[in-house]
Short mmCIF file of C-alpha atoms and ligand atoms in Angstrom, two decimals:
data_model
loop_
_atom_site.label_atom_id
_atom_site.label_comp_id
_atom_site.label_asym_id
_atom_site.label_seq_id
_atom_site.Cartn_x
_atom_site.Cartn_y
_atom_site.Cartn_z
CA MET A 1 202.47 163.52 13.45
CA SER A 2 199.29 165.86 12.70
CA ALA A 3 196.56 164.55 14.62
CA ALA A 4 193.17 165.02 12.69
CA ALA A 5 191.18 162.85 15.50
CA ASP A 6 191.99 163.61 19.40
CA VAL A 7 191.18 159.99 20.00
CA VAL A 8 191.08 157.01 16.61
CA VAL A 9 188.77 154.22 18.64
CA LEU A 10 189.56 150.97 16.93
CA GLY A 11 186.07 148.28 16.45
CA ALA A 12 182.11 149.44 17.30
CA GLY A 13 180.85 146.93 19.59
CA PRO A 14 180.08 147.90 22.34
CA ALA A 15 182.79 148.55 23.62
CA GLY A 16 184.85 151.02 21.50
CA LEU A 17 180.68 153.16 20.42
CA GLY A 18 180.62 153.00 24.43
CA ALA A 19 183.61 154.80 23.97
CA ALA A 20 182.66 157.03 21.25
CA TYR A 21 179.72 157.78 22.58
CA ARG A 22 180.96 159.11 26.23
CA ALA A 23 184.35 160.72 24.15
CA ALA A 24 182.02 163.02 22.00
CA GLY A 25 179.31 163.88 24.51
CA ALA A 26 182.27 164.93 26.26
CA GLY A 27 183.40 168.01 22.78
CA HIS A 28 186.35 164.81 21.75
CA ARG A 29 187.05 164.64 18.23
CA VAL A 30 186.40 161.06 17.39
CA VAL A 31 186.77 159.10 14.66
CA VAL A 32 186.15 155.11 14.35
CA LEU A 33 187.24 152.12 12.18
CA GLU A 34 184.51 149.22 12.00
CA ARG A 35 185.75 146.92 9.35
CA GLY A 36 182.00 145.04 9.19
CA SER A 37 179.40 147.05 7.70
CA ALA A 38 177.14 147.55 11.15
CA PRO A 39 177.66 148.46 14.22
CA GLY A 40 177.98 145.68 17.38
CA GLY A 41 180.62 143.09 16.24
CA MET A 42 180.07 140.12 18.45
CA ALA A 43 176.92 141.69 19.81
CA GLY A 44 175.17 142.89 17.31
CA SER A 45 171.87 142.19 15.77
CA PHE A 46 170.44 141.43 11.27
CA GLU A 47 167.57 139.50 9.88
CA VAL A 48 166.48 136.04 9.30
CA ALA A 49 164.27 135.18 7.74
CA GLY A 50 161.90 139.02 8.78
CA LEU A 51 163.26 137.96 12.45
CA ARG A 52 166.01 139.58 14.10
CA VAL A 53 168.93 137.48 15.22
CA ASP A 54 171.99 137.53 17.08
CA LEU A 55 175.27 136.10 17.20
CA GLY A 56 174.52 133.53 19.57
CA SER A 57 172.73 133.50 22.69
CA HIS A 58 173.21 137.87 24.28
CA ARG A 59 171.48 139.05 27.56
CA LEU A 60 172.10 141.89 29.13
CA HIS A 61 172.95 141.39 32.64
CA PRO A 62 171.31 143.18 35.66
CA GLY A 63 174.35 143.31 37.54
CA ILE A 64 175.76 145.83 34.47
CA GLU A 65 176.67 148.82 36.12
CA PRO A 66 173.72 151.42 37.06
CA ARG A 67 175.30 155.22 36.08
CA VAL A 68 176.38 152.40 32.81
CA LEU A 69 171.93 150.68 32.28
CA ALA A 70 171.12 154.68 32.82
CA ASP A 71 172.74 156.08 30.05
CA LEU A 72 171.13 152.62 28.23
CA ARG A 73 167.18 153.30 29.57
CA ALA A 74 167.52 157.06 27.87
CA LEU A 75 168.94 156.14 25.00
CA LEU A 76 166.75 152.88 24.20
CA GLY A 77 163.50 154.66 26.00
CA GLU A 78 160.61 151.76 26.96
CA GLU A 79 162.78 149.55 24.03
CA LEU A 80 164.17 147.38 26.51
CA GLN A 81 162.35 144.96 28.25
CA ARG A 82 162.83 143.72 31.70
CA ARG A 83 162.31 139.58 30.95
CA PRO A 84 162.38 136.64 33.03
CA ARG A 85 164.74 134.41 31.79
CA ASN A 86 163.69 130.61 30.39
CA GLY A 87 166.11 128.24 30.07
CA ARG A 88 167.34 124.61 30.15
CA ILE A 89 169.97 122.75 30.39
CA HIS A 90 170.30 118.67 29.37
CA LEU A 91 171.79 116.71 32.05
CA ASP A 92 171.64 112.74 32.05
CA GLY A 93 169.00 112.73 29.62
CA ARG A 94 166.86 115.15 31.62
CA TRP A 95 165.71 119.05 30.74
CA ILE A 96 166.94 120.69 33.91
CA ALA A 97 164.96 124.75 33.98
CA PHE A 98 168.78 127.59 33.75
CA PRO A 99 168.35 129.06 36.43
CA LEU A 100 169.16 126.46 38.44
CA ARG A 101 165.17 126.74 41.10
CA PRO A 102 164.34 124.31 43.80
CA VAL A 103 161.61 123.12 43.00
CA ASP A 104 162.43 121.67 40.08
CA LEU A 105 166.17 120.46 40.69
CA VAL A 106 164.18 118.25 43.01
CA ARG A 107 161.82 117.44 40.69
CA ARG A 108 164.43 116.22 37.90
CA LEU A 109 166.42 115.82 38.85
CA PRO A 110 168.47 112.64 38.05
CA PRO A 111 169.24 110.12 41.54
CA GLY A 112 173.42 109.21 41.68
CA PHE A 113 173.17 112.77 40.07
CA ALA A 114 171.44 114.41 43.42
CA VAL A 115 173.12 111.70 45.64
CA GLY A 116 176.60 112.81 44.42
CA ALA A 117 176.53 115.97 44.10
CA ALA A 118 175.39 116.11 47.95
CA ARG A 119 177.57 113.68 48.74
CA ASP A 120 180.29 116.03 46.99
CA ALA A 121 179.02 119.79 48.65
CA PHE A 122 179.09 117.89 52.49
CA LEU A 123 182.61 116.75 51.61
CA ALA A 124 183.60 120.38 49.59
CA PRO A 125 186.08 121.66 52.83
CA PHE A 126 188.79 118.41 52.86
CA ARG A 127 189.55 119.13 49.02
CA ARG A 128 192.10 120.88 47.98
CA PRO A 129 192.94 121.94 44.50
CA ARG A 130 196.54 120.25 43.48
CA ALA A 131 197.27 122.85 40.58
CA ASP A 132 196.08 125.29 39.45
CA THR A 133 194.26 124.66 36.10
CA PHE A 134 190.32 125.06 35.02
CA ALA A 135 190.01 121.21 35.68
CA GLU A 136 191.56 121.10 39.74
CA LYS A 137 189.81 124.66 40.86
CA LEU A 138 186.49 123.39 39.67
CA ARG A 139 186.97 119.46 41.66
CA ALA A 140 188.31 120.82 44.64
CA GLY A 141 185.21 123.26 44.27
CA LEU A 142 182.09 122.39 43.66
CA GLY A 143 183.80 118.06 43.64
CA PRO A 144 183.41 115.49 40.81
CA THR A 145 179.66 115.32 40.01
CA LEU A 146 178.85 118.35 38.60
CA CYS A 147 182.55 118.30 37.07
CA GLU A 148 182.42 115.42 34.61
CA ARG A 149 179.34 115.33 34.25
CA PHE A 150 178.24 118.81 33.30
CA TYR A 151 181.37 120.93 33.67
CA PHE A 152 185.00 118.94 31.89
CA PRO A 153 182.34 118.15 28.59
CA TYR A 154 181.75 121.47 28.30
CA ALA A 155 184.73 122.79 28.80
CA HIS A 156 185.96 121.17 25.84
CA LYS A 157 183.06 121.73 23.99
CA LEU A 158 183.63 125.61 23.94
CA TRP A 159 187.02 125.33 24.98
CA GLY A 160 189.17 122.26 22.49
CA VAL A 161 191.13 122.06 25.29
CA ALA A 162 190.65 119.71 27.99
CA PRO A 163 189.34 121.39 31.34
CA GLU A 164 193.48 119.65 33.01
CA ALA A 165 195.03 122.04 30.41
CA LEU A 166 192.68 125.19 31.08
CA SER A 167 194.14 127.88 32.50
CA GLY A 168 192.93 128.19 36.96
CA GLU A 169 191.44 131.48 36.00
CA GLN A 170 189.19 130.66 33.00
CA ALA A 171 187.79 128.61 36.20
CA ARG A 172 188.21 132.21 38.07
CA ARG A 173 186.95 134.50 35.57
CA ARG A 174 184.31 131.70 34.44
CA VAL A 175 182.73 130.27 36.77
CA ARG A 176 181.06 132.85 39.23
CA ALA A 177 179.47 129.54 41.30
CA ASP A 178 182.67 127.87 41.90
CA SER A 179 181.63 126.22 45.12
CA PRO A 180 178.75 125.05 46.89
CA ALA A 181 177.31 127.46 49.11
CA LYS A 182 177.78 130.21 45.94
CA LEU A 183 176.02 127.79 44.03
CA VAL A 184 173.09 127.40 47.10
CA ARG A 185 173.54 131.47 47.18
CA ARG A 186 172.31 131.59 43.68
CA VAL A 187 169.55 129.08 43.38
CA ALA A 188 167.76 130.82 46.21
CA ARG A 189 168.46 134.15 44.70
CA GLY A 190 166.92 132.73 41.59
CA VAL A 191 164.07 131.96 44.02
CA ARG A 192 163.48 135.65 45.49
CA GLY A 193 164.09 136.69 41.75
CA GLY A 194 166.72 137.92 41.82
CA ALA A 195 170.33 139.02 39.79
CA SER A 196 170.31 135.69 38.10
CA ALA A 197 166.58 135.65 37.35
CA ASP A 198 166.47 137.98 34.41
CA PHE A 199 167.59 140.13 32.00
CA TRP A 200 167.56 143.34 29.85
CA TYR A 201 166.62 142.96 25.83
CA PRO A 202 165.51 145.60 23.61
CA ARG A 203 162.48 144.32 21.99
CA SER A 204 164.34 144.19 18.34
CA GLY A 205 166.61 142.28 19.38
CA PHE A 206 170.46 142.51 21.34
CA GLY A 207 172.28 144.37 18.91
CA ALA A 208 170.12 147.32 19.23
CA ILE A 209 172.23 148.75 22.02
CA SER A 210 175.75 149.86 19.20
CA GLU A 211 172.82 150.86 17.26
CA ARG A 212 171.22 153.03 19.81
CA LEU A 213 175.24 154.27 21.31
CA ALA A 214 176.19 154.77 17.39
CA GLU A 215 172.97 157.09 16.64
CA ALA A 216 174.57 159.00 19.49
CA ALA A 217 178.30 158.79 19.55
CA ALA A 218 176.93 160.64 15.43
CA ASP A 219 175.12 162.50 17.01
CA ALA A 220 177.67 163.99 19.62
CA GLY A 221 179.60 164.43 16.93
CA ALA A 222 181.37 161.33 16.41
CA GLU A 223 182.37 160.33 12.74
CA LEU A 224 181.77 156.84 12.03
CA ARG A 225 182.94 155.07 8.94
CA PHE A 226 181.81 151.47 8.56
CA GLY A 227 184.59 148.71 6.11
CA ALA A 228 187.19 150.56 7.23
CA LEU A 229 189.50 147.51 7.72
CA ALA A 230 192.44 148.60 10.24
CA ARG A 231 195.30 147.35 8.43
CA ARG A 232 198.93 149.31 9.62
CA VAL A 233 198.96 151.06 12.71
CA ARG A 234 201.32 153.42 13.17
CA LEU A 235 202.06 154.69 17.16
CA GLY A 236 204.92 157.42 17.36
CA SER A 237 205.29 158.95 20.48
CA GLY A 238 202.99 162.52 19.49
CA GLY A 239 200.22 160.80 18.77
CA VAL A 240 198.85 157.80 16.10
CA ARG A 241 198.42 157.41 11.93
CA VAL A 242 195.63 154.80 11.41
CA ASP A 243 196.11 153.24 7.15
CA VAL A 244 192.81 151.44 6.15
CA ALA A 245 192.46 149.21 3.87
CA GLY A 246 191.81 150.21 0.04
CA ALA A 247 191.16 154.00 1.77
CA GLU A 248 193.82 157.52 3.31
CA PRO A 249 195.14 157.45 6.44
CA VAL A 250 193.23 158.26 8.90
CA ARG A 251 195.59 160.39 12.73
CA GLY A 252 194.60 160.75 15.09
CA ALA A 253 196.04 162.17 19.23
CA ARG A 254 195.10 158.77 20.87
CA LEU A 255 193.91 155.08 20.11
CA TRP A 256 192.20 153.25 21.47
CA SER A 257 191.82 149.95 20.42
CA THR A 258 189.35 146.69 20.42
CA VAL A 259 190.61 144.19 18.19
CA PRO A 260 192.26 141.85 18.77
CA LEU A 261 194.60 142.20 21.18
CA PRO A 262 197.73 139.14 18.68
CA ALA A 263 196.22 140.99 16.39
CA LEU A 264 196.80 144.83 16.86
CA ALA A 265 200.22 143.86 17.80
CA ARG A 266 200.93 141.31 14.23
CA MET A 267 199.96 145.41 12.67
CA SER A 268 201.62 147.37 14.32
CA GLU A 269 204.65 150.08 12.88
CA PRO A 270 206.88 150.03 14.97
CA ALA A 271 207.04 146.27 15.21
CA PRO A 272 207.06 144.73 18.28
CA ALA A 273 210.81 142.83 20.32
CA PRO A 274 209.76 139.23 18.77
CA ASP A 275 208.96 137.86 22.22
CA VAL A 276 206.42 139.95 21.67
CA LEU A 277 204.83 138.85 18.44
CA ALA A 278 206.44 135.36 20.32
CA ALA A 279 203.72 135.72 22.62
CA ALA A 280 200.92 137.36 20.29
CA ASP A 281 201.30 133.81 18.67
CA ALA A 282 200.47 132.16 21.86
CA LEU A 283 197.50 133.32 21.88
CA ASP A 284 194.16 131.92 20.49
CA PHE A 285 191.05 132.32 20.40
CA ARG A 286 188.10 129.53 20.15
CA ALA A 287 185.79 130.34 16.83
CA MET A 288 183.09 129.51 15.83
CA VAL A 289 179.78 128.86 13.53
CA LEU A 290 176.46 129.95 14.30
CA VAL A 291 173.49 127.98 12.35
CA TYR A 292 170.17 129.78 11.64
CA THR A 293 167.20 127.51 11.26
CA VAL A 294 163.92 129.01 9.77
CA LEU A 295 160.82 127.32 11.14
CA PRO A 296 157.45 127.24 9.40
CA VAL A 297 155.94 127.52 13.43
CA ARG A 298 155.15 130.73 15.53
CA ARG A 299 157.30 129.13 18.32
CA TRP A 300 158.91 126.00 18.46
CA THR A 301 159.38 125.37 22.51
CA PRO A 302 158.51 129.08 25.06
CA PHE A 303 162.56 128.56 26.75
CA ASP A 304 165.15 131.14 24.81
CA ALA A 305 167.76 128.66 25.11
CA HIS A 306 168.52 125.42 25.85
CA TYR A 307 171.80 123.73 26.69
CA LEU A 308 173.25 120.71 25.30
CA PRO A 309 177.39 119.60 27.43
CA ASP A 310 177.21 116.48 26.15
CA PRO A 311 179.22 115.53 24.08
CA SER A 312 177.25 113.18 21.82
CA THR A 313 177.15 116.77 20.02
CA PRO A 314 179.13 119.82 18.78
CA VAL A 315 176.60 121.74 19.71
CA SER A 316 176.67 124.23 22.64
CA ARG A 317 174.13 125.80 22.95
CA VAL A 318 170.39 126.76 20.88
CA SER A 319 168.07 129.58 21.10
CA GLU A 320 165.23 131.30 19.99
CA PRO A 321 165.13 134.66 19.72
CA ARG A 322 161.80 135.51 19.74
CA ASN A 323 161.06 133.62 23.10
CA TYR A 324 163.76 137.12 24.39
CA ARG A 325 161.76 139.46 23.68
CA ASP A 326 157.99 140.59 23.51
CA GLY A 327 158.51 142.37 20.36
CA ASP A 328 157.13 142.30 16.65
CA ASP A 329 158.04 138.98 15.05
CA PRO A 330 156.13 137.23 12.43
CA PRO A 331 153.48 134.98 12.86
CA ASP A 332 154.08 132.22 10.93
CA ARG A 333 158.03 131.86 11.85
CA THR A 334 159.97 130.78 13.89
CA VAL A 335 164.14 131.46 14.10
CA LEU A 336 166.81 128.75 16.18
CA CYS A 337 170.19 129.71 16.54
CA ALA A 338 172.65 126.76 17.23
CA GLU A 339 175.62 127.59 18.53
CA VAL A 340 178.54 125.33 17.45
CA PRO A 341 182.14 125.90 19.23
CA CYS A 342 184.96 125.09 16.67
CA SER A 343 188.14 125.60 15.06
CA VAL A 344 189.25 128.07 11.76
CA GLY A 345 190.38 125.71 9.59
CA ASP A 346 188.70 122.93 10.97
CA GLU A 347 185.99 119.75 9.88
CA LEU A 348 183.46 121.58 11.50
CA TRP A 349 184.29 125.27 10.72
CA ARG A 350 184.68 124.10 6.54
CA CYS A 351 180.94 121.85 7.50
CA ASP A 352 179.17 123.26 4.49
CA ASP A 353 175.49 123.98 5.21
CA GLU A 354 173.46 121.32 4.43
CA GLY A 355 176.53 119.58 7.00
CA LEU A 356 174.91 121.84 9.00
CA THR A 357 171.87 121.75 8.74
CA GLU A 358 171.87 118.22 9.57
CA LEU A 359 173.67 117.95 12.43
CA VAL A 360 172.30 120.69 14.23
CA VAL A 361 168.71 118.81 13.24
CA ALA A 362 170.35 115.67 15.18
CA ALA A 363 172.28 117.78 18.04
CA LEU A 364 168.26 117.84 18.60
CA ALA A 365 166.47 114.59 18.06
CA SER A 366 165.45 112.60 20.68
CA ARG A 367 165.59 115.08 23.78
CA GLY A 368 162.09 115.65 23.93
CA LEU A 369 162.20 117.95 21.51
CA PRO A 370 159.38 118.85 18.87
CA ASP A 371 161.09 118.00 15.85
CA VAL A 372 163.45 120.12 13.85
CA ALA A 373 161.87 120.04 9.77
CA PRO A 374 164.29 123.54 8.30
CA VAL A 375 162.86 125.28 5.07
CA ALA A 376 165.99 127.16 5.17
CA THR A 377 169.44 127.73 7.04
CA VAL A 378 171.42 130.53 7.24
CA VAL A 379 175.35 130.57 8.12
CA ARG A 380 178.07 132.84 9.94
CA ARG A 381 181.58 132.08 10.31
CA LEU A 382 182.58 133.65 14.14
CA PRO A 383 186.52 133.41 14.19
CA SER A 384 187.84 134.97 17.26
CA VAL A 385 184.98 133.97 19.21
CA TYR A 386 186.41 132.78 22.82
CA PRO A 387 190.17 133.60 24.78
CA VAL A 388 191.31 130.70 25.48
CA TYR A 389 193.63 130.14 28.42
CA ARG A 390 195.74 127.29 28.21
CA ILE A 391 198.17 126.76 31.17
CA GLY A 392 201.12 129.24 31.19
CA PHE A 393 198.79 131.92 28.74
CA GLU A 394 199.46 134.44 31.70
CA HIS A 395 203.22 135.01 30.76
CA ALA A 396 201.79 135.94 26.68
CA LEU A 397 199.99 137.80 28.09
CA GLU A 398 201.80 140.52 30.44
CA ALA A 399 204.14 140.62 27.54
CA LEU A 400 201.52 142.13 24.85
CA ASP A 401 200.09 143.96 27.72
CA ALA A 402 203.05 145.69 28.63
CA TRP A 403 203.81 145.64 25.17
CA ALA A 404 200.10 147.76 24.73
CA ALA A 405 201.52 149.88 28.37
CA ALA A 406 204.73 151.25 26.74
CA HIS A 407 202.87 153.57 24.42
CA PRO A 408 201.52 156.52 26.00
CA ARG A 409 198.96 157.08 22.34
CA LEU A 410 197.13 153.47 22.67
CA LEU A 411 194.46 152.44 24.58
CA THR A 412 192.83 148.68 24.87
CA PHE A 413 189.92 147.65 26.19
CA GLY A 414 186.74 146.07 25.47
CA ARG A 415 186.59 141.74 25.49
CA GLN A 416 189.79 140.96 22.85
CA GLY A 417 191.13 144.04 23.55
CA LEU A 418 191.65 142.70 26.59
CA PHE A 419 192.26 139.02 25.61
CA VAL A 420 188.64 138.24 28.29
CA HIS A 421 185.81 136.14 28.75
CA ASP A 422 183.81 139.29 29.49
CA ASN A 423 179.88 140.70 28.24
CA SER A 424 178.69 142.99 26.78
CA HIS A 425 179.04 145.02 29.79
CA HIS A 426 181.75 144.66 31.58
CA ALA A 427 182.81 145.90 27.80
CA LEU A 428 180.76 148.89 28.11
CA ALA A 429 182.50 149.09 31.93
CA MET A 430 185.66 149.68 30.22
CA ALA A 431 184.57 151.65 27.79
CA TRP A 432 182.60 154.54 30.20
CA ALA A 433 185.63 154.21 32.19
CA ALA A 434 187.78 155.04 28.73
CA ALA A 435 186.60 158.78 28.35
CA ASP A 436 185.79 159.43 31.75
CA ALA A 437 189.69 159.55 31.58
CA LEU A 438 190.12 161.36 28.70
CA ARG A 439 190.57 164.77 30.27
CA PRO A 440 188.76 167.72 28.89
CA GLY A 441 193.18 169.05 27.09
CA GLY A 442 192.92 166.17 25.60
CA GLY A 443 195.35 164.45 28.29
CA PHE A 444 194.78 161.36 29.29
CA ASP A 445 194.81 159.90 33.63
CA ASP A 446 196.62 157.09 33.54
CA GLU A 447 197.02 156.42 37.64
CA ALA A 448 192.81 156.54 36.64
CA TRP A 449 192.90 153.83 34.28
CA ALA A 450 195.27 152.31 35.94
CA ALA A 451 192.27 151.50 38.65
CA SER A 452 190.02 150.69 35.90
CA ARG A 453 192.18 147.32 35.47
CA ARG A 454 192.01 145.91 38.96
CA ARG A 455 188.47 145.97 38.95
CA PHE A 456 188.79 144.97 34.73
CA ALA A 457 190.32 141.78 36.68
CA THR A 458 187.54 141.79 39.05
CA HIS A 459 184.49 140.71 36.39
CA VAL A 460 183.33 137.83 36.43
CA VAL A 461 180.79 136.13 32.94
CA GLU A 462 177.86 135.98 33.81
CA ASP A 463 176.08 132.68 32.22
C1 FAD B 501 177.87 133.35 21.89
C2 FAD B 501 177.92 134.25 22.21
C3 FAD B 501 177.01 134.51 23.31
C4 FAD B 501 177.99 135.93 24.58
N1 FAD B 501 176.74 136.68 25.20
C5 FAD B 501 176.70 137.16 25.87
C6 FAD B 501 175.72 137.78 26.61
O1 FAD B 501 174.34 136.58 26.61
N2 FAD B 501 175.64 138.69 27.43
C7 FAD B 501 176.45 139.74 27.10
O2 FAD B 501 176.74 140.61 28.01
N3 FAD B 501 177.23 139.60 26.34
C8 FAD B 501 177.71 138.20 25.72
N4 FAD B 501 178.79 137.13 24.72
C9 FAD B 501 179.73 138.62 24.67
C10 FAD B 501 179.22 140.12 23.91
O3 FAD B 501 179.57 140.08 22.55
C11 FAD B 501 181.96 140.58 24.39
O4 FAD B 501 180.94 140.51 25.85
C12 FAD B 501 180.88 142.16 23.22
O5 FAD B 501 180.47 141.41 21.75
C13 FAD B 501 181.75 142.69 23.73
O6 FAD B 501 182.05 143.80 23.05
P1 FAD B 501 183.18 144.82 22.69
O7 FAD B 501 183.08 145.76 21.81
O8 FAD B 501 184.79 144.14 23.37
O9 FAD B 501 184.35 143.35 21.18
P2 FAD B 501 183.79 143.57 19.25
O10 FAD B 501 182.26 142.99 20.11
O11 FAD B 501 184.50 141.93 20.00
O12 FAD B 501 183.61 144.34 18.41
C14 FAD B 501 185.05 143.95 18.26
C15 FAD B 501 184.96 144.92 17.21
O13 FAD B 501 185.58 145.38 16.23
C16 FAD B 501 186.41 145.36 14.91
N5 FAD B 501 187.93 144.65 14.66
C17 FAD B 501 188.13 143.66 14.65
N6 FAD B 501 189.25 144.24 13.42
C18 FAD B 501 189.61 145.55 13.01
C19 FAD B 501 190.07 145.65 12.66
N7 FAD B 501 191.21 145.14 12.12
N8 FAD B 501 189.80 147.14 11.40
C20 FAD B 501 188.27 147.62 12.01
N9 FAD B 501 187.37 146.66 13.05
C21 FAD B 501 187.54 145.93 13.02
C22 FAD B 501 185.34 144.33 14.90
O14 FAD B 501 184.71 144.38 13.61
C23 FAD B 501 184.38 144.11 15.82
O15 FAD B 501 182.60 145.13 15.14
C24 FAD B 501 178.41 137.01 24.48
C25 FAD B 501 179.68 136.29 22.96
C26 FAD B 501 179.14 135.13 22.32
C27 FAD B 501 180.31 135.22 21.26
#
């Protein structure tokens, strides 16, 4: 197979764009294929009623690698703002500040909750997980009060699976404060104005990060093709070929894929062995419907996000994009973004705009919040949002990963490429690491990449 590009990148989310920007900047010929019409993937932005909105609540965590942050600051300049967090969680009928703050906890936490959590913290040294499940790991670490009243109902809502049926890995990769000591440290960090108390955010929406990366990649010589759906991937020993819907095939020396790993296996030639295809079918993603309601007021509340763990509503979080930034948003309207986790094809996924608007209005009623009377609704549906780590998922993931690793011309990374829960700053760290491992002559440093993969395995999601 003759190579037109040194690297063909599948997907123009943060991972694909970051890799294209860095590899093209190092002098490699890069082609990016993205099925969507704009950069950003799940971390993109678009306009609703003249306001830029994200695909659910997005913030750039200050735990980002310093060198990646330095590059983003150089690309975004003053547009990248450091902002204080200002969210709330609805717990037992009360609003608790999130990130947690000691004074607020003392004042607002329902007494029964506080007493239960304190007793659980005291008894923590005597609890041990009886199995490696999400439920057991957190019950042993945090105790029944926090689990039954917050983590378990929220987990069920987000991932659509009982916490007892989720692997312990889901807790390790998703819950940073998984013991009373870590919880206390986290609250203390917030008091000192540390890492969990603020975040980075572009004044024109989170998607600006990907948009600037796309521009920088193009300036460095990368070719970015939007509306380019990869349908089939031919993995040869001397190069790769990608068949694109309605266009000429694209050839390259290497394929860097950030699309969902199971989908990549299904579209690859030669076809993976039946057990690998079965592994691809065993891994599933939770979907999400995003409901944007337009309100004819400047600001609904001063808070950036409201978290709704209780099972009385399928809505998991409602964010108000204008509160994430000090930007140029219109003075006479605001937009709320409600996140509704679901499964592709289920009742929530199929619900029409009117039904979804009613659902959001009902979710926010009777919680001590200002009335929500939308003048318009816009809905977006995302099929692959959260990887679901059911018990035993590790075997399927290992089989797929081993299949991918056996192809010397193929690299998979990014949130969906590795089937991980990671934040954008993790996806960007992977992109930088991939480009670093690409040698000037086109060779690839497998050892450096293996070391990076070990580092990625320690990523824990930031909420
Ligand atoms: C509700 C929600 C809230 C989040 N909040 C945060 C947050 O606060 N902070 C944070 O850092 N992260 C957050 N994230 C995570 C963040 O969105 C991801 O980490 C990030 O988007 C991962 O980037 P990626 O490039 O790996 O993947 P993606 O953004 O998923 O990009 C993959 C790209 O591949 C494209 N693609 C797929 N199949 C094909 C194909 N066959 N052909 C061509 N293109 C294809 C897709 O269209 C997509 O553009 C959140 C995610 C969600 C869903």
